[in-house]
Short mmCIF file of N, CA and C in Angstrom, two decimals:
data_model
loop_
_atom_site.label_atom_id
_atom_site.label_comp_id
_atom_site.label_asym_id
_atom_site.label_seq_id
_atom_site.Cartn_x
_atom_site.Cartn_y
_atom_site.Cartn_z
N ALA A 1 -28.84 -21.12 7.93
CA ALA A 1 -29.50 -21.16 6.64
C ALA A 1 -29.69 -19.74 6.10
N LEU A 2 -29.93 -18.80 6.99
CA LEU A 2 -30.13 -17.41 6.55
C LEU A 2 -28.87 -16.87 5.90
N VAL A 3 -27.73 -17.10 6.51
CA VAL A 3 -26.47 -16.59 5.97
C VAL A 3 -26.18 -17.25 4.63
N THR A 4 -26.40 -18.55 4.54
CA THR A 4 -26.18 -19.27 3.28
C THR A 4 -27.08 -18.72 2.19
N GLY A 5 -28.33 -18.42 2.52
CA GLY A 5 -29.25 -17.85 1.54
C GLY A 5 -28.79 -16.50 1.04
N LEU A 6 -28.30 -15.65 1.94
CA LEU A 6 -27.82 -14.33 1.53
C LEU A 6 -26.58 -14.45 0.65
N ILE A 7 -25.71 -15.38 0.98
CA ILE A 7 -24.51 -15.60 0.15
C ILE A 7 -24.91 -16.08 -1.23
N CYS A 8 -25.86 -17.02 -1.29
CA CYS A 8 -26.32 -17.55 -2.59
C CYS A 8 -26.94 -16.45 -3.45
N LEU A 9 -27.66 -15.52 -2.84
CA LEU A 9 -28.23 -14.41 -3.61
C LEU A 9 -27.13 -13.58 -4.27
N GLU A 10 -26.03 -13.35 -3.55
CA GLU A 10 -24.92 -12.59 -4.12
C GLU A 10 -24.20 -13.40 -5.21
N LEU A 11 -24.11 -14.72 -5.01
CA LEU A 11 -23.49 -15.57 -6.03
C LEU A 11 -24.31 -15.61 -7.31
N TYR A 12 -25.63 -15.59 -7.19
CA TYR A 12 -26.49 -15.55 -8.38
C TYR A 12 -26.19 -14.31 -9.22
N LYS A 13 -25.86 -13.22 -8.57
CA LYS A 13 -25.52 -12.00 -9.30
C LYS A 13 -24.26 -12.20 -10.13
N LEU A 14 -23.30 -12.93 -9.58
CA LEU A 14 -22.05 -13.17 -10.30
C LEU A 14 -22.23 -14.16 -11.44
N VAL A 15 -22.97 -15.24 -11.18
CA VAL A 15 -23.08 -16.32 -12.15
C VAL A 15 -24.23 -16.09 -13.13
N GLY A 16 -25.33 -15.57 -12.65
CA GLY A 16 -26.54 -15.53 -13.46
C GLY A 16 -26.80 -14.24 -14.21
N THR A 17 -25.92 -13.26 -14.14
CA THR A 17 -26.18 -12.00 -14.81
C THR A 17 -25.63 -12.03 -16.23
N ALA A 18 -26.32 -11.33 -17.12
CA ALA A 18 -25.86 -11.25 -18.51
C ALA A 18 -24.73 -10.23 -18.67
N GLN A 19 -24.61 -9.32 -17.72
CA GLN A 19 -23.55 -8.32 -17.80
C GLN A 19 -22.20 -8.97 -17.51
N ARG A 20 -21.16 -8.47 -18.16
CA ARG A 20 -19.82 -8.99 -17.92
C ARG A 20 -19.28 -8.47 -16.58
N THR A 21 -19.55 -7.23 -16.28
CA THR A 21 -19.10 -6.67 -15.01
C THR A 21 -20.27 -5.97 -14.35
N LEU A 22 -20.40 -6.15 -13.08
CA LEU A 22 -21.43 -5.48 -12.31
C LEU A 22 -20.81 -4.31 -11.56
N GLU A 23 -21.57 -3.26 -11.43
CA GLU A 23 -21.12 -2.11 -10.63
C GLU A 23 -21.18 -2.49 -9.16
N ILE A 24 -20.42 -1.80 -8.36
CA ILE A 24 -20.37 -2.11 -6.93
C ILE A 24 -21.74 -1.93 -6.27
N GLU A 25 -22.57 -1.04 -6.84
CA GLU A 25 -23.89 -0.80 -6.29
C GLU A 25 -24.82 -2.00 -6.46
N SER A 26 -24.45 -2.95 -7.31
CA SER A 26 -25.27 -4.13 -7.53
C SER A 26 -25.17 -5.13 -6.38
N TYR A 27 -24.12 -5.04 -5.59
CA TYR A 27 -23.91 -5.97 -4.49
C TYR A 27 -24.48 -5.40 -3.20
N LYS A 28 -24.67 -6.26 -2.22
CA LYS A 28 -25.19 -5.85 -0.92
C LYS A 28 -24.40 -6.50 0.19
N ASN A 29 -24.23 -5.77 1.28
CA ASN A 29 -23.70 -6.32 2.52
C ASN A 29 -24.88 -6.64 3.41
N GLY A 30 -24.86 -7.78 4.05
CA GLY A 30 -25.94 -8.14 4.97
C GLY A 30 -25.40 -8.28 6.37
N PHE A 31 -26.14 -7.74 7.34
CA PHE A 31 -25.78 -7.89 8.74
C PHE A 31 -27.00 -8.44 9.47
N VAL A 32 -26.80 -9.54 10.17
CA VAL A 32 -27.90 -10.20 10.87
C VAL A 32 -27.47 -10.46 12.30
N ASN A 33 -28.32 -10.06 13.25
CA ASN A 33 -28.13 -10.37 14.66
C ASN A 33 -29.41 -11.03 15.14
N LEU A 34 -29.41 -12.36 15.25
CA LEU A 34 -30.61 -13.10 15.63
C LEU A 34 -30.97 -12.92 17.10
N ALA A 35 -30.03 -12.50 17.93
CA ALA A 35 -30.31 -12.31 19.35
C ALA A 35 -31.29 -11.18 19.59
N ILE A 36 -31.27 -10.16 18.75
CA ILE A 36 -32.18 -9.02 18.92
C ILE A 36 -33.10 -8.85 17.72
N SER A 37 -33.21 -9.89 16.88
CA SER A 37 -34.06 -9.87 15.68
C SER A 37 -33.79 -8.65 14.82
N PHE A 38 -32.53 -8.48 14.44
CA PHE A 38 -32.13 -7.32 13.65
C PHE A 38 -31.47 -7.79 12.36
N MET A 39 -31.92 -7.21 11.25
CA MET A 39 -31.33 -7.52 9.95
C MET A 39 -31.29 -6.23 9.15
N THR A 40 -30.15 -5.98 8.51
CA THR A 40 -30.04 -4.79 7.67
C THR A 40 -29.19 -5.12 6.45
N MET A 41 -29.49 -4.45 5.35
CA MET A 41 -28.74 -4.60 4.11
C MET A 41 -28.17 -3.23 3.75
N SER A 42 -26.96 -3.22 3.24
CA SER A 42 -26.35 -1.96 2.84
C SER A 42 -25.52 -2.19 1.59
N GLU A 43 -25.20 -1.09 0.91
CA GLU A 43 -24.35 -1.18 -0.27
C GLU A 43 -22.90 -1.01 0.16
N PRO A 44 -22.01 -1.85 -0.36
CA PRO A 44 -20.60 -1.69 -0.01
C PRO A 44 -20.03 -0.44 -0.67
N THR A 45 -18.99 0.06 -0.07
CA THR A 45 -18.32 1.23 -0.64
C THR A 45 -16.97 0.79 -1.20
N PRO A 46 -16.52 1.44 -2.25
CA PRO A 46 -15.20 1.09 -2.77
C PRO A 46 -14.11 1.50 -1.79
N PRO A 47 -12.93 0.90 -1.88
CA PRO A 47 -11.85 1.26 -0.95
C PRO A 47 -11.32 2.66 -1.23
N ALA A 48 -10.71 3.22 -0.21
CA ALA A 48 -10.12 4.55 -0.35
C ALA A 48 -8.96 4.49 -1.35
N LYS A 49 -8.81 5.56 -2.13
CA LYS A 49 -7.75 5.63 -3.13
C LYS A 49 -6.65 6.56 -2.63
N THR A 50 -5.42 6.18 -2.94
CA THR A 50 -4.24 6.96 -2.61
C THR A 50 -3.59 7.41 -3.91
N VAL A 51 -3.13 8.64 -3.95
CA VAL A 51 -2.45 9.15 -5.14
C VAL A 51 -0.95 8.93 -4.97
N THR A 52 -0.35 8.28 -5.95
CA THR A 52 1.09 8.03 -5.93
C THR A 52 1.66 8.34 -7.31
N THR A 53 2.91 8.69 -7.36
CA THR A 53 3.55 9.04 -8.63
C THR A 53 4.70 8.09 -8.90
N TYR A 54 4.64 7.42 -10.05
CA TYR A 54 5.76 6.62 -10.52
C TYR A 54 5.69 6.54 -12.03
N ASN A 55 6.81 6.27 -12.64
CA ASN A 55 6.93 6.19 -14.09
C ASN A 55 6.49 7.49 -14.76
N GLY A 56 6.72 8.60 -14.06
CA GLY A 56 6.45 9.91 -14.63
C GLY A 56 5.01 10.35 -14.64
N SER A 57 4.10 9.60 -14.00
CA SER A 57 2.70 10.01 -13.99
C SER A 57 2.06 9.65 -12.65
N GLU A 58 0.95 10.34 -12.37
CA GLU A 58 0.21 10.08 -11.14
C GLU A 58 -0.73 8.90 -11.33
N HIS A 59 -0.86 8.11 -10.28
CA HIS A 59 -1.75 6.96 -10.30
C HIS A 59 -2.59 6.97 -9.04
N LYS A 60 -3.89 6.72 -9.18
CA LYS A 60 -4.76 6.55 -8.02
C LYS A 60 -4.88 5.06 -7.77
N ILE A 61 -4.42 4.62 -6.60
CA ILE A 61 -4.43 3.20 -6.30
C ILE A 61 -5.25 2.92 -5.05
N SER A 62 -5.77 1.71 -4.97
CA SER A 62 -6.50 1.26 -3.80
C SER A 62 -6.00 -0.12 -3.40
N ALA A 63 -6.56 -0.66 -2.33
CA ALA A 63 -6.17 -2.00 -1.88
C ALA A 63 -6.57 -3.07 -2.89
N TRP A 64 -7.49 -2.76 -3.79
CA TRP A 64 -7.94 -3.73 -4.80
C TRP A 64 -7.04 -3.74 -6.03
N ASP A 65 -6.20 -2.75 -6.21
CA ASP A 65 -5.39 -2.63 -7.43
C ASP A 65 -4.17 -3.54 -7.40
N LYS A 66 -3.74 -3.94 -8.59
CA LYS A 66 -2.55 -4.76 -8.76
C LYS A 66 -1.79 -4.24 -9.98
N ILE A 67 -0.49 -4.42 -9.97
CA ILE A 67 0.33 -4.21 -11.17
C ILE A 67 0.64 -5.60 -11.71
N ASP A 68 0.19 -5.88 -12.92
CA ASP A 68 0.43 -7.18 -13.54
C ASP A 68 1.74 -7.16 -14.32
N LEU A 69 2.62 -8.10 -14.00
CA LEU A 69 3.88 -8.25 -14.72
C LEU A 69 3.87 -9.61 -15.42
N HIS A 70 4.01 -9.58 -16.72
CA HIS A 70 4.04 -10.80 -17.53
C HIS A 70 5.47 -11.04 -18.01
N ILE A 71 6.39 -11.19 -17.05
CA ILE A 71 7.80 -11.38 -17.41
C ILE A 71 8.28 -12.78 -17.06
N GLY A 72 7.39 -13.61 -16.54
CA GLY A 72 7.74 -14.99 -16.23
C GLY A 72 8.49 -15.13 -14.92
N ASP A 73 8.97 -16.34 -14.68
CA ASP A 73 9.72 -16.64 -13.47
C ASP A 73 11.17 -16.23 -13.67
N VAL A 74 11.44 -14.96 -13.47
CA VAL A 74 12.76 -14.39 -13.74
C VAL A 74 13.63 -14.45 -12.48
N THR A 75 14.90 -14.15 -12.66
CA THR A 75 15.79 -14.06 -11.51
C THR A 75 15.47 -12.77 -10.75
N LEU A 76 15.89 -12.74 -9.52
CA LEU A 76 15.67 -11.55 -8.70
C LEU A 76 16.34 -10.33 -9.32
N ARG A 77 17.53 -10.52 -9.89
CA ARG A 77 18.25 -9.41 -10.53
C ARG A 77 17.42 -8.85 -11.70
N LYS A 78 16.86 -9.71 -12.55
CA LYS A 78 16.05 -9.25 -13.68
C LYS A 78 14.76 -8.59 -13.21
N PHE A 79 14.18 -9.09 -12.13
CA PHE A 79 12.97 -8.49 -11.56
C PHE A 79 13.25 -7.06 -11.11
N ILE A 80 14.34 -6.87 -10.40
CA ILE A 80 14.72 -5.53 -9.92
C ILE A 80 15.08 -4.63 -11.09
N LYS A 81 15.77 -5.17 -12.09
CA LYS A 81 16.14 -4.39 -13.27
C LYS A 81 14.90 -3.96 -14.05
N HIS A 82 13.89 -4.80 -14.09
CA HIS A 82 12.64 -4.45 -14.77
C HIS A 82 12.02 -3.20 -14.14
N PHE A 83 12.02 -3.13 -12.82
CA PHE A 83 11.48 -1.96 -12.13
C PHE A 83 12.31 -0.72 -12.44
N LYS A 84 13.62 -0.90 -12.54
CA LYS A 84 14.49 0.23 -12.80
C LYS A 84 14.30 0.76 -14.23
N THR A 85 14.22 -0.13 -15.21
CA THR A 85 14.14 0.31 -16.61
C THR A 85 12.73 0.67 -17.04
N GLU A 86 11.74 -0.11 -16.63
CA GLU A 86 10.36 0.11 -17.10
C GLU A 86 9.59 1.12 -16.27
N LEU A 87 9.80 1.14 -14.96
CA LEU A 87 9.02 2.01 -14.08
C LEU A 87 9.85 3.12 -13.44
N GLN A 88 11.15 3.16 -13.71
CA GLN A 88 12.06 4.12 -13.11
C GLN A 88 11.98 4.11 -11.58
N LEU A 89 12.02 2.90 -11.02
CA LEU A 89 11.94 2.73 -9.58
C LEU A 89 13.15 1.95 -9.08
N ASP A 90 13.68 2.38 -7.94
CA ASP A 90 14.80 1.72 -7.29
C ASP A 90 14.22 0.84 -6.17
N VAL A 91 14.28 -0.47 -6.34
CA VAL A 91 13.65 -1.41 -5.40
C VAL A 91 14.46 -1.49 -4.11
N ASN A 92 13.76 -1.32 -2.98
CA ASN A 92 14.38 -1.44 -1.67
C ASN A 92 14.14 -2.80 -1.04
N ALA A 93 12.93 -3.34 -1.24
CA ALA A 93 12.58 -4.61 -0.61
C ALA A 93 11.52 -5.33 -1.44
N VAL A 94 11.59 -6.66 -1.41
CA VAL A 94 10.60 -7.51 -2.07
C VAL A 94 10.20 -8.58 -1.07
N SER A 95 8.89 -8.76 -0.90
CA SER A 95 8.42 -9.81 0.00
C SER A 95 7.26 -10.55 -0.64
N CYS A 96 7.09 -11.78 -0.23
CA CYS A 96 5.99 -12.62 -0.69
C CYS A 96 5.31 -13.17 0.56
N GLU A 97 4.05 -12.81 0.73
CA GLU A 97 3.30 -13.13 1.94
C GLU A 97 4.06 -12.54 3.12
N THR A 98 4.55 -13.36 4.03
CA THR A 98 5.27 -12.82 5.19
C THR A 98 6.77 -13.01 5.08
N LYS A 99 7.25 -13.50 3.97
CA LYS A 99 8.67 -13.82 3.80
C LYS A 99 9.39 -12.73 3.01
N THR A 100 10.51 -12.26 3.53
CA THR A 100 11.33 -11.28 2.83
C THR A 100 12.25 -11.99 1.85
N LEU A 101 12.17 -11.58 0.58
CA LEU A 101 13.01 -12.17 -0.46
C LEU A 101 14.24 -11.31 -0.72
N PHE A 102 14.10 -10.00 -0.55
CA PHE A 102 15.19 -9.06 -0.81
C PHE A 102 14.96 -7.82 0.03
N ASN A 103 16.03 -7.32 0.65
CA ASN A 103 15.97 -6.06 1.38
C ASN A 103 17.33 -5.40 1.24
N LYS A 104 17.33 -4.28 0.56
CA LYS A 104 18.58 -3.58 0.26
C LYS A 104 19.32 -3.13 1.51
N TYR A 105 18.58 -2.85 2.58
CA TYR A 105 19.19 -2.28 3.78
C TYR A 105 19.48 -3.30 4.88
N HIS A 106 19.03 -4.53 4.72
CA HIS A 106 19.24 -5.55 5.74
C HIS A 106 20.43 -6.43 5.34
N PRO A 107 21.37 -6.65 6.25
CA PRO A 107 22.58 -7.39 5.87
C PRO A 107 22.33 -8.85 5.46
N LEU A 108 21.25 -9.45 5.90
CA LEU A 108 20.99 -10.84 5.53
C LEU A 108 20.38 -11.00 4.15
N TYR A 109 19.75 -9.97 3.62
CA TYR A 109 19.00 -10.12 2.38
C TYR A 109 19.51 -9.29 1.22
N ASN A 110 20.51 -8.43 1.42
CA ASN A 110 20.90 -7.55 0.33
C ASN A 110 21.84 -8.25 -0.65
N GLU A 111 22.06 -7.61 -1.80
CA GLU A 111 22.81 -8.26 -2.88
C GLU A 111 24.30 -8.37 -2.58
N ASN A 112 24.84 -7.53 -1.70
CA ASN A 112 26.26 -7.62 -1.37
C ASN A 112 26.55 -8.82 -0.48
N LYS A 113 25.64 -9.09 0.45
CA LYS A 113 25.82 -10.21 1.38
C LYS A 113 25.50 -11.55 0.71
N HIS A 114 24.49 -11.56 -0.13
CA HIS A 114 24.05 -12.80 -0.78
C HIS A 114 23.93 -12.61 -2.28
N PRO A 115 25.07 -12.50 -2.99
CA PRO A 115 24.98 -12.29 -4.44
C PRO A 115 24.38 -13.49 -5.18
N GLU A 116 24.46 -14.69 -4.57
CA GLU A 116 23.89 -15.86 -5.23
C GLU A 116 22.36 -15.78 -5.30
N ARG A 117 21.76 -15.08 -4.36
CA ARG A 117 20.30 -14.93 -4.38
C ARG A 117 19.85 -14.09 -5.56
N MET A 118 20.68 -13.15 -6.00
CA MET A 118 20.33 -12.31 -7.14
C MET A 118 20.26 -13.12 -8.44
N LYS A 119 20.97 -14.24 -8.48
CA LYS A 119 20.99 -15.09 -9.67
C LYS A 119 19.88 -16.14 -9.66
N MET A 120 19.19 -16.27 -8.54
CA MET A 120 18.15 -17.30 -8.40
C MET A 120 16.81 -16.80 -8.93
N ARG A 121 16.02 -17.72 -9.44
CA ARG A 121 14.64 -17.37 -9.84
C ARG A 121 13.82 -17.10 -8.58
N ILE A 122 12.82 -16.28 -8.70
CA ILE A 122 12.02 -15.88 -7.54
C ILE A 122 11.34 -17.09 -6.90
N THR A 123 10.85 -18.04 -7.71
CA THR A 123 10.22 -19.23 -7.15
C THR A 123 11.22 -20.07 -6.36
N ASP A 124 12.48 -20.10 -6.80
CA ASP A 124 13.51 -20.84 -6.07
C ASP A 124 13.83 -20.16 -4.73
N ILE A 125 13.81 -18.85 -4.72
CA ILE A 125 14.04 -18.11 -3.47
C ILE A 125 12.92 -18.40 -2.48
N ILE A 126 11.69 -18.42 -2.99
CA ILE A 126 10.55 -18.72 -2.11
C ILE A 126 10.67 -20.12 -1.55
N SER A 127 11.07 -21.08 -2.38
CA SER A 127 11.27 -22.46 -1.90
C SER A 127 12.35 -22.51 -0.84
N GLU A 128 13.43 -21.76 -1.05
CA GLU A 128 14.53 -21.74 -0.09
C GLU A 128 14.09 -21.13 1.24
N VAL A 129 13.35 -20.03 1.16
CA VAL A 129 12.95 -19.32 2.38
C VAL A 129 11.90 -20.10 3.16
N THR A 130 10.93 -20.68 2.46
CA THR A 130 9.85 -21.40 3.14
C THR A 130 10.21 -22.84 3.47
N LYS A 131 11.29 -23.34 2.86
CA LYS A 131 11.72 -24.72 3.03
C LYS A 131 10.64 -25.71 2.58
N LYS A 132 9.90 -25.32 1.54
CA LYS A 132 8.87 -26.16 0.93
C LYS A 132 9.03 -26.09 -0.58
N ASP A 133 8.63 -27.16 -1.26
CA ASP A 133 8.65 -27.14 -2.71
C ASP A 133 7.61 -26.15 -3.22
N PHE A 134 7.97 -25.44 -4.28
CA PHE A 134 7.04 -24.49 -4.86
C PHE A 134 5.96 -25.25 -5.62
N PRO A 135 4.67 -24.92 -5.42
CA PRO A 135 3.60 -25.66 -6.10
C PRO A 135 3.67 -25.47 -7.62
N PRO A 136 3.71 -26.54 -8.40
CA PRO A 136 3.85 -26.41 -9.85
C PRO A 136 2.62 -25.85 -10.56
N ASN A 137 1.47 -25.89 -9.91
CA ASN A 137 0.23 -25.43 -10.55
C ASN A 137 -0.08 -23.96 -10.28
N LYS A 138 0.82 -23.25 -9.65
CA LYS A 138 0.60 -21.84 -9.34
C LYS A 138 0.87 -20.98 -10.57
N ASP A 139 -0.09 -20.13 -10.94
CA ASP A 139 0.03 -19.31 -12.15
C ASP A 139 0.69 -17.96 -11.91
N PHE A 140 0.59 -17.44 -10.69
CA PHE A 140 1.15 -16.13 -10.41
C PHE A 140 1.53 -16.02 -8.94
N LEU A 141 2.35 -15.02 -8.64
CA LEU A 141 2.75 -14.70 -7.28
C LEU A 141 2.26 -13.30 -6.94
N LEU A 142 1.89 -13.09 -5.70
CA LEU A 142 1.57 -11.75 -5.22
C LEU A 142 2.75 -11.27 -4.39
N LEU A 143 3.38 -10.22 -4.87
CA LEU A 143 4.58 -9.68 -4.24
C LEU A 143 4.34 -8.26 -3.77
N GLU A 144 4.90 -7.94 -2.64
CA GLU A 144 4.89 -6.57 -2.14
C GLU A 144 6.27 -5.98 -2.38
N VAL A 145 6.30 -4.82 -3.03
CA VAL A 145 7.57 -4.19 -3.38
C VAL A 145 7.62 -2.80 -2.76
N ASN A 146 8.72 -2.52 -2.08
CA ASN A 146 8.98 -1.20 -1.55
C ASN A 146 10.04 -0.58 -2.46
N ALA A 147 9.75 0.61 -2.99
CA ALA A 147 10.68 1.21 -3.95
C ALA A 147 10.70 2.72 -3.80
N ASP A 148 11.80 3.31 -4.30
CA ASP A 148 11.96 4.76 -4.37
C ASP A 148 11.93 5.19 -5.82
N ASP A 149 11.44 6.40 -6.05
CA ASP A 149 11.51 6.97 -7.38
C ASP A 149 12.98 7.16 -7.73
N TYR A 150 13.37 6.75 -8.92
CA TYR A 150 14.78 6.74 -9.30
C TYR A 150 15.36 8.15 -9.39
N THR A 151 14.54 9.14 -9.78
CA THR A 151 15.06 10.50 -9.92
C THR A 151 14.99 11.30 -8.63
N SER A 152 13.84 11.26 -7.93
CA SER A 152 13.68 12.09 -6.73
C SER A 152 14.11 11.39 -5.45
N GLN A 153 14.31 10.07 -5.49
CA GLN A 153 14.67 9.26 -4.32
C GLN A 153 13.62 9.31 -3.21
N GLU A 154 12.37 9.64 -3.57
CA GLU A 154 11.28 9.61 -2.61
C GLU A 154 10.60 8.25 -2.68
N GLU A 155 10.16 7.75 -1.53
CA GLU A 155 9.48 6.46 -1.49
C GLU A 155 8.15 6.53 -2.23
N VAL A 156 7.87 5.49 -2.99
CA VAL A 156 6.65 5.41 -3.79
C VAL A 156 5.79 4.29 -3.24
N GLU A 157 4.52 4.61 -3.03
CA GLU A 157 3.59 3.57 -2.59
C GLU A 157 3.08 2.82 -3.81
N LEU A 158 3.30 1.52 -3.82
CA LEU A 158 2.90 0.69 -4.96
C LEU A 158 1.80 -0.27 -4.56
N PRO A 159 0.91 -0.59 -5.50
CA PRO A 159 -0.04 -1.67 -5.21
C PRO A 159 0.68 -3.01 -5.24
N THR A 160 -0.02 -4.05 -4.89
CA THR A 160 0.54 -5.40 -4.93
C THR A 160 0.94 -5.74 -6.35
N ILE A 161 2.07 -6.41 -6.50
CA ILE A 161 2.57 -6.84 -7.80
C ILE A 161 2.11 -8.28 -8.05
N ARG A 162 1.43 -8.50 -9.17
CA ARG A 162 1.04 -9.86 -9.55
C ARG A 162 1.99 -10.31 -10.66
N LEU A 163 2.92 -11.19 -10.29
CA LEU A 163 3.92 -11.69 -11.23
C LEU A 163 3.43 -13.00 -11.82
N PHE A 164 3.09 -12.97 -13.11
CA PHE A 164 2.64 -14.18 -13.79
C PHE A 164 3.85 -15.02 -14.15
N LEU A 165 3.76 -16.31 -13.84
CA LEU A 165 4.89 -17.22 -14.05
C LEU A 165 4.87 -17.83 -15.43
#
């Protein structure tokens, strides 16, 4: 009951506040150990930020950041081309959850070995790899992309890509 009460207090902050966004200092972490009658509350800290350079500018990214792409359920070729033209990035690998959709250096996943995969929509590739039908009510995909800067050929650390379908 104690844990449920602490969770409800944090939920009241989300639902019952007049502010549209709350600062991180508004939330609390609770730690309870009933074996030794110990309870403490602390303020959470934001995640560490990493500086990365892509598309000609520096970006500070954290584990909470996402790049939103509103290009729809495109083919893998168009997805990779979007990174090349819009972000000046050369895509090395694309994965969704634990499944590899594309890997330029692996013979099973690259475009030379499987050119038909480049013509497939990303949702169809996921269905093929997972051997399950893609859920029709899903609004977006979270993709991890490994890429190099197109001009310097240095690897660029990217946040998670949220591809809206």
